[in-house]
GROMACS .gro file of C-alpha atoms in nm:
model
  318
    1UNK     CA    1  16.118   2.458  17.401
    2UNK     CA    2  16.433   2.653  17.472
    3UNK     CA    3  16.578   2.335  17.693
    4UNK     CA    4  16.410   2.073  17.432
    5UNK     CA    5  16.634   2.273  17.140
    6UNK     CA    6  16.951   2.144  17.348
    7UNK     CA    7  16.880   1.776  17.274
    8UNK     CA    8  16.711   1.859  16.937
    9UNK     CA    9  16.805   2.104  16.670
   10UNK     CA   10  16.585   2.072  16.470
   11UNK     CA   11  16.331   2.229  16.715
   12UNK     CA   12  16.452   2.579  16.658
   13UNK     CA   13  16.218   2.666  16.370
   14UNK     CA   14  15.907   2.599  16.666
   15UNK     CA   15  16.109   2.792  16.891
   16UNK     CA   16  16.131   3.062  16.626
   17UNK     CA   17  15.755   3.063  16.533
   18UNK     CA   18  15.693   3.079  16.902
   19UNK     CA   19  15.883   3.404  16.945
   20UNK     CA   20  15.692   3.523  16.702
   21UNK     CA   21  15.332   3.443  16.816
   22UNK     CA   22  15.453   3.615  17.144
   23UNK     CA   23  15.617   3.956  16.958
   24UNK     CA   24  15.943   3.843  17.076
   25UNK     CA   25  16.109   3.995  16.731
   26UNK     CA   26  16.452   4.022  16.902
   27UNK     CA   27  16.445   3.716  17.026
   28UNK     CA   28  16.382   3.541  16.646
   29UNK     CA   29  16.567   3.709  16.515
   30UNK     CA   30  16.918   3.633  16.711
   31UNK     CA   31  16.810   3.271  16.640
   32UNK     CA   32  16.742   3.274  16.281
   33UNK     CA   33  17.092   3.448  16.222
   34UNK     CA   34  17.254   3.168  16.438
   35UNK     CA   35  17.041   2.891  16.239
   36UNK     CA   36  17.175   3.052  15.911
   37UNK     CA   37  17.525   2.993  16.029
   38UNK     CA   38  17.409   2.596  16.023
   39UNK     CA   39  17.144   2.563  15.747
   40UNK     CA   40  16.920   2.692  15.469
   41UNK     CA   41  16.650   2.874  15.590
   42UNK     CA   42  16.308   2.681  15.523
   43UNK     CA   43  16.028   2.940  15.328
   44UNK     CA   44  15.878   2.979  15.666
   45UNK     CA   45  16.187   3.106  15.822
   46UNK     CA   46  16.285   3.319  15.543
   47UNK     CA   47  15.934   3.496  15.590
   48UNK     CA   48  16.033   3.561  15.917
   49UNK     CA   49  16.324   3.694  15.874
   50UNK     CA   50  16.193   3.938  15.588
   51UNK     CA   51  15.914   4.025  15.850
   52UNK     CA   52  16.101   4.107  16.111
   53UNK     CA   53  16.359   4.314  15.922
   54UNK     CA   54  16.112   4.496  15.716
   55UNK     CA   55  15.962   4.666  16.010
   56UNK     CA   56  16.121   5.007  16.144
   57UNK     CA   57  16.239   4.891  16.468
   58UNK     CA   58  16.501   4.680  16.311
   59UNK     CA   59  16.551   4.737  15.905
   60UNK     CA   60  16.807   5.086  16.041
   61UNK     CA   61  17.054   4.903  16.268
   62UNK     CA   62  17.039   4.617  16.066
   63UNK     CA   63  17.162   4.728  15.738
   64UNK     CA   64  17.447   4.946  15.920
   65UNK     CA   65  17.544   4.551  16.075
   66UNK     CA   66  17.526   4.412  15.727
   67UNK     CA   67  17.778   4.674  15.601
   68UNK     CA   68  17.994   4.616  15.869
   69UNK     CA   69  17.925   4.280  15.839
   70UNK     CA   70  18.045   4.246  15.492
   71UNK     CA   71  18.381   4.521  15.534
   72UNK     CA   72  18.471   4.237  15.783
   73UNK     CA   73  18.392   3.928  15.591
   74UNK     CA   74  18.383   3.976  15.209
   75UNK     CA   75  18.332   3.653  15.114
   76UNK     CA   76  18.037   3.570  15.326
   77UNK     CA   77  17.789   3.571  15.032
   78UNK     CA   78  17.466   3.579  15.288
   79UNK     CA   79  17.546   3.895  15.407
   80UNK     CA   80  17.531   4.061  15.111
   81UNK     CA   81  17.191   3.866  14.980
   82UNK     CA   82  17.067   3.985  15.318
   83UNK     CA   83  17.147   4.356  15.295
   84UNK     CA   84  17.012   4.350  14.943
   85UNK     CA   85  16.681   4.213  15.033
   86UNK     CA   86  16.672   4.488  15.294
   87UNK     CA   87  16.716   4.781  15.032
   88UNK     CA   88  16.462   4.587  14.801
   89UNK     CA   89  16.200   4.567  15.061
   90UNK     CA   90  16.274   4.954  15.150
   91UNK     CA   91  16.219   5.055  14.823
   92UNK     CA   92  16.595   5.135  14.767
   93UNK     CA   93  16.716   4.958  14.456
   94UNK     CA   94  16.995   5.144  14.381
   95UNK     CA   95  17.149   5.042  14.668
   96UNK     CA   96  17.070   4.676  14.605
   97UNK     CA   97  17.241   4.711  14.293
   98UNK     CA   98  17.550   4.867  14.461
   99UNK     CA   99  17.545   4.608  14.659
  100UNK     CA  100  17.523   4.374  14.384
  101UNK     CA  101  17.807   4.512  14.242
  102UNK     CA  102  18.045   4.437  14.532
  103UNK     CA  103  17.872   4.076  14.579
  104UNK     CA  104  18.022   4.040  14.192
  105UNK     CA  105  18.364   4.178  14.234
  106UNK     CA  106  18.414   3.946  14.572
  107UNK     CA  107  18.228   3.635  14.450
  108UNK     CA  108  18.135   3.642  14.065
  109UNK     CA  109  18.031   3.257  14.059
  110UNK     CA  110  17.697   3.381  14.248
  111UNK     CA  111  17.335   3.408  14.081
  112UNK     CA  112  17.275   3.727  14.293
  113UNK     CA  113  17.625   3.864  14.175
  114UNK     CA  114  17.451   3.810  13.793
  115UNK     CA  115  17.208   4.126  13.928
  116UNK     CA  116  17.542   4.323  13.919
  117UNK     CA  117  17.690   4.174  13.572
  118UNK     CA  118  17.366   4.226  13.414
  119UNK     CA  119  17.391   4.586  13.433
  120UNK     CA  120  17.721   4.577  13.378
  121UNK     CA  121  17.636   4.408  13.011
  122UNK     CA  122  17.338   4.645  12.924
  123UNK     CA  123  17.588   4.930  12.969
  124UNK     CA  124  17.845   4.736  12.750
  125UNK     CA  125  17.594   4.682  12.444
  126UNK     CA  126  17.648   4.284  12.554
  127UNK     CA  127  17.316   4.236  12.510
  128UNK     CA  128  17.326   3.849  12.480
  129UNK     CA  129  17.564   3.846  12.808
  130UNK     CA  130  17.305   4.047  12.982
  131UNK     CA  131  17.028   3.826  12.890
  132UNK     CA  132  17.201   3.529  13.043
  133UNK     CA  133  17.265   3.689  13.372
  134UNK     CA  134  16.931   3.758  13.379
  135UNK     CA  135  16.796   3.469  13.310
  136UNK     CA  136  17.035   3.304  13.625
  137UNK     CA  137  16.869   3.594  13.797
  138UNK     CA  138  16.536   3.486  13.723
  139UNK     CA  139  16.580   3.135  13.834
  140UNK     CA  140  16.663   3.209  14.122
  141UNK     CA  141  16.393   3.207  14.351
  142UNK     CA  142  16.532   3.363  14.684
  143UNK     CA  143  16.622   3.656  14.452
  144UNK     CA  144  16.313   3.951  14.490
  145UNK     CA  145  16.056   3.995  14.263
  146UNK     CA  146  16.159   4.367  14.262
  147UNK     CA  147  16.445   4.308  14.147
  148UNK     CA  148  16.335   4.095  13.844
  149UNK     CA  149  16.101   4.331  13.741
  150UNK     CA  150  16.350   4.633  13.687
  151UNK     CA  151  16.572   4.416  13.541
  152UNK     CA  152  16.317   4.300  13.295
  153UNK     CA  153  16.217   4.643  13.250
  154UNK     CA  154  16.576   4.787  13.173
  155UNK     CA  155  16.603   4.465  12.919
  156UNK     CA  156  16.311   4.607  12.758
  157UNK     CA  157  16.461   4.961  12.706
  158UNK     CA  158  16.745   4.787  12.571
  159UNK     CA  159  16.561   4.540  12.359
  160UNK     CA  160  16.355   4.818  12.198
  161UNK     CA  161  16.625   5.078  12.126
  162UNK     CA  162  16.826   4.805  11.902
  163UNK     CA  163  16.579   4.607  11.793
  164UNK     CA  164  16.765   4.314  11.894
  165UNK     CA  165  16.710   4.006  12.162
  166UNK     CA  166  16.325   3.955  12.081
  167UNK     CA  167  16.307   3.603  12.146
  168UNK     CA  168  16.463   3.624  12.415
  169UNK     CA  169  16.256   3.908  12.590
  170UNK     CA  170  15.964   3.681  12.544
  171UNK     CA  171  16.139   3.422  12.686
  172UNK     CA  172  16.220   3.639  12.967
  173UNK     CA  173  15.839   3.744  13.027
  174UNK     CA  174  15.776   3.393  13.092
  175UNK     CA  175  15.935   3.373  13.442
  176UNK     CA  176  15.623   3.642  13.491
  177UNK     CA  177  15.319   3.403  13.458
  178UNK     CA  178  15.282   3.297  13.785
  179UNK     CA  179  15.291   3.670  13.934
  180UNK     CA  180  14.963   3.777  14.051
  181UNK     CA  181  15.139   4.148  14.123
  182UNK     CA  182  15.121   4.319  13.765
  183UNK     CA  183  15.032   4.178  13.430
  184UNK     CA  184  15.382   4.148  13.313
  185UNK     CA  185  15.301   4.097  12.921
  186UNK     CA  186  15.018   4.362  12.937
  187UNK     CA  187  15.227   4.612  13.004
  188UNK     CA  188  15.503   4.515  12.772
  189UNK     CA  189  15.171   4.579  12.505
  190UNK     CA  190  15.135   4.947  12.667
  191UNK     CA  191  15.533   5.038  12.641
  192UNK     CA  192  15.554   4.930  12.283
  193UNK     CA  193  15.231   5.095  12.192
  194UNK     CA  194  15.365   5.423  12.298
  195UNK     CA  195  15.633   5.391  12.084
  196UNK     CA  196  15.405   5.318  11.782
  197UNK     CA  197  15.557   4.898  11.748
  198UNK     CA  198  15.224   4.795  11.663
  199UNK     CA  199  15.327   4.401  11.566
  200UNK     CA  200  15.518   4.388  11.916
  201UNK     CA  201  15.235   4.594  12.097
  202UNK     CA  202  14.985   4.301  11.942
  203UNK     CA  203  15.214   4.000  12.079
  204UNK     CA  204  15.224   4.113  12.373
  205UNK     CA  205  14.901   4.243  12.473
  206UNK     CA  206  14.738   3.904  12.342
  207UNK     CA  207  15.006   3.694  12.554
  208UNK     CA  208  14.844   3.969  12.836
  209UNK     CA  209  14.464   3.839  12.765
  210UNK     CA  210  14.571   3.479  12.788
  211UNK     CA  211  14.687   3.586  13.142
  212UNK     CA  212  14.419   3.798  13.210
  213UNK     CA  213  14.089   3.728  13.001
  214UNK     CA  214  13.867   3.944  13.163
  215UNK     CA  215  14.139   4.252  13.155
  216UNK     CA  216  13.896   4.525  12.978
  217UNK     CA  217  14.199   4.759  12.992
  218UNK     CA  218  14.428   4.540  12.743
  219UNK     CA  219  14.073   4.469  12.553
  220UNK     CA  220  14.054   4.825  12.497
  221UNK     CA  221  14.385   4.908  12.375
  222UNK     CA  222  14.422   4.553  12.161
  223UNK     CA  223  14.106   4.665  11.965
  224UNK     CA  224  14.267   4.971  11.937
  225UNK     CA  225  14.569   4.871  11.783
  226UNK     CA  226  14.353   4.621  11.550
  227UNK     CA  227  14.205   4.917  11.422
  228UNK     CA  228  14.523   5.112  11.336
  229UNK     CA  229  14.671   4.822  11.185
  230UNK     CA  230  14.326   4.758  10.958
  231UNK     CA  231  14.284   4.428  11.154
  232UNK     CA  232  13.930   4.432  11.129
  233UNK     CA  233  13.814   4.085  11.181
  234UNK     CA  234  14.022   4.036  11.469
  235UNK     CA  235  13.881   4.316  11.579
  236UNK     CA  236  13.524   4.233  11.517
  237UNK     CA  237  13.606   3.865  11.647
  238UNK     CA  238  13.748   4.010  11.995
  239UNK     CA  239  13.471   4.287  12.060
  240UNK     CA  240  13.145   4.041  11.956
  241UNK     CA  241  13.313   3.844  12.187
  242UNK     CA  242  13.375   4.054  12.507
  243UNK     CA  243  13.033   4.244  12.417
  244UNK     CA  244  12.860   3.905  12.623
  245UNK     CA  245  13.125   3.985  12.920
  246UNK     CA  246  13.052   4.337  12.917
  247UNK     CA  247  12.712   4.415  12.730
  248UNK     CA  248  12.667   4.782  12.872
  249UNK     CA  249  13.033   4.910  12.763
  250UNK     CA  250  13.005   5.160  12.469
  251UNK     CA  251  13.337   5.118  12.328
  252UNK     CA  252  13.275   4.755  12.234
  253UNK     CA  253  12.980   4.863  12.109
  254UNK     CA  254  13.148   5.118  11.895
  255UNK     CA  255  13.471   4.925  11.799
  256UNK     CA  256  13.242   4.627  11.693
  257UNK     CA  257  13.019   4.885  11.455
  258UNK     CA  258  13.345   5.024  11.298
  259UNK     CA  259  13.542   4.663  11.257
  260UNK     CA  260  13.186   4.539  11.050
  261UNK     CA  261  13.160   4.855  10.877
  262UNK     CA  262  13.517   4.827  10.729
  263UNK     CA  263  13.422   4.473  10.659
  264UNK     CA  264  13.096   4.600  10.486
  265UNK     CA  265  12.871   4.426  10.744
  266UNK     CA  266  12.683   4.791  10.723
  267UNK     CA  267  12.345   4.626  10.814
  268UNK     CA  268  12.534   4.436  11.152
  269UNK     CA  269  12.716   4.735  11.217
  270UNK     CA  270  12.386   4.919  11.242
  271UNK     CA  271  12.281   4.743  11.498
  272UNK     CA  272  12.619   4.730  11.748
  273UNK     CA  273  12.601   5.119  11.738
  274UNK     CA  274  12.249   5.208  11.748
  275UNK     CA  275  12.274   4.975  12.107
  276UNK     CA  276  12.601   5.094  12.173
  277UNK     CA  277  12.452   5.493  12.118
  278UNK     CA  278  12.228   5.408  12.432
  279UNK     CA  279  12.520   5.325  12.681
  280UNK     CA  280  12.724   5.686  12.600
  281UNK     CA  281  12.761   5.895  12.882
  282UNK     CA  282  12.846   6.233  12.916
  283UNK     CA  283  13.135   6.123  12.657
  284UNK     CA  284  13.076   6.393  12.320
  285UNK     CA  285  13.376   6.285  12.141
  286UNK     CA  286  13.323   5.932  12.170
  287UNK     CA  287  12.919   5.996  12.066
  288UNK     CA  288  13.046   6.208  11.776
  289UNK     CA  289  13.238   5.879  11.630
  290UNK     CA  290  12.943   5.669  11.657
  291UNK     CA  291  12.716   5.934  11.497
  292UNK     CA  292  12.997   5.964  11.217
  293UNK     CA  293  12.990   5.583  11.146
  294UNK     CA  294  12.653   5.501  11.168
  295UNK     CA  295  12.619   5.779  10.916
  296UNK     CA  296  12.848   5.561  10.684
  297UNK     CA  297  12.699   5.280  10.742
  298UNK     CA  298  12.365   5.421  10.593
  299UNK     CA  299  12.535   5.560  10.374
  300UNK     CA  300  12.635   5.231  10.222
  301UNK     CA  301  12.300   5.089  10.262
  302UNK     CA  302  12.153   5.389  10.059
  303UNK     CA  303  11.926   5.465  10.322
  304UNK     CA  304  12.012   5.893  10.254
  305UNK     CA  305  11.791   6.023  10.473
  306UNK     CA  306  11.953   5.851  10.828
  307UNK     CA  307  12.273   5.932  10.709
  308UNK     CA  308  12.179   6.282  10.659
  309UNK     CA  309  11.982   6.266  11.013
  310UNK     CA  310  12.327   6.117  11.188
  311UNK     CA  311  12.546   6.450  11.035
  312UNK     CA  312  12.314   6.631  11.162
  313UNK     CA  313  12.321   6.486  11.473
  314UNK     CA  314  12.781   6.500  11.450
  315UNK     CA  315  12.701   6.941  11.431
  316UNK     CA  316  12.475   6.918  11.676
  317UNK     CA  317  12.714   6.801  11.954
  318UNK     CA  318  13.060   7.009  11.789
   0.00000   0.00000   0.00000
């Protein structure tokens, strides 16, 4: 293969994925830098490369050489995409950012530069400006996915705190549906929730279900939010409906009895908590809330002397 590469270039990427099937690291590595000098990397070769420097042996020396690298030849934009990889895959992104930063003072026309003037935006209240570097960011697909997501996460901040930009947050969270790593829109839902934006919380944990149907853990904190917002059919619509997914989890069970009690479905109500009772484990404050609304719903049904048997049953367990 190495004399068949003389008459045939484009040979190199089996010679490469030969030195790798025989752990010659060094080996692919020294060829893949002189293939860069010629071509764009295929996916395959990229893969390799990202292998190969994310391992210990050769992630050190190699981001000293980048450095170098660039001090010597600022304008060589691949050195600096390299070197930022390398601090992504480490777990370093402040460097990448740094790094970033000098890619956009020595070549601003590049996407990866757009990491850099992103920031650069946020911290200048551009908001707009921001969102269209990082929407050159997200395009780009060479660019790391941990990257994006701290990017999309420091949009957010910025985004909630002016109340600005909402269209095109959801815009951004888009780019996200293909990622199988994290439920991007999910936990867009949780952030806003903690900060009590119940309409935003609701988009965006429902855009997280579509994702995710069978998440129980944006289930859960949807009906939730239903219930603080007095959406009770939605809330009796979603947990009926998850109850055949999941027909031994309580909190269905109890969130469906409270959503039909508030719609003064006491009778059907009665009969989601009264199951729902039976699947309560070791869980008194969540068995106090079920005694209390089953209480009401007899109550409402004028049946006096369950509802006096189910506050009995709420002192009982204080």
């Amino acid at each position: 293969m190495q004399k068949l590469i003389e008459f045939d270039a484009n040979m190199k990427e089996d010679l490469v994925s030969l030195y790798m099937y025989t752990n010659q690291r060094d080996k692919a590595l020294s060829l893949l830098k002189e293939m860069e000098k010629e071509m764009v990397l295929g996916t395959t070769m990229e893969f390799y490369k990202l292998k190969i420097q994310e391992s210990t042996a050769y992630a050190k020396p190699e981001k000293k050489e980048l450095e170098k690298a660039i001090q010597n030849d600022p304008k060589n934009e691949q050195n600096y995409i390299d070197l930022m990889l390398l601090y992504s895959n480490s777990n370093e992104e402040e460097k990448a950012f740094e790094t970033a930063k000098k890619l956009a003072k020595e070549i601003p026309t590049s996407d990866w530069a757009h990491v850099s003037l992103f920031k650069f935006n946020l911290d200048q209240k551009n908001g707009l400006e921001a969102y269209n570097s990082m929407d050159k960011v997200f395009k780009n697909e060479k660019i790391d996915l941990k990257i994006k997501h701290r990017m999309l996460n420091e949009f957010l901040i910025f985004v909630a705190n002016t109340n600005t930009l909402e269209n095109e947050l959801s815009n951004a969270v888009t780019y996200f549906n293909a990622d199988t790593s994290l439920n991007t829109p999910s936990e867009i839902g949780k952030f806003f929730f903690n900060r009590k934006q119940y309409d935003k919380t609701i988009y965006y944990l429902e855009k997280g279900l579509k994702k995710d149907s069978e998440n129980i853990e944006t289930v859960l904190l949807l009906l939730e939010v239903y219930n603080i917002t007095l959406n009770y059919t939605n809330a009796a619509r979603l947990s009926e409906n998850y109850l055949e997914l999941y027909p031994t989890l309580s909190k269905l069970y109890y969130y469906a009895g409270t959503s039909n009690n508030k719609l003064t479905n006491y009778k059907k109500a009665i009969d989601y908590l009264e199951t729902g009772l039976e699947f309560v484990l070791e869980d008194n404050a969540l068995e106090n809330q079920f005694y209390k609304e089953l209480a009401e719903s007899y109550k409402n049904i004028g049946n006096k002397k369950k509802e006096e048997y189910y506050i009995l049953k709420i002192r009982s367990t204080c």
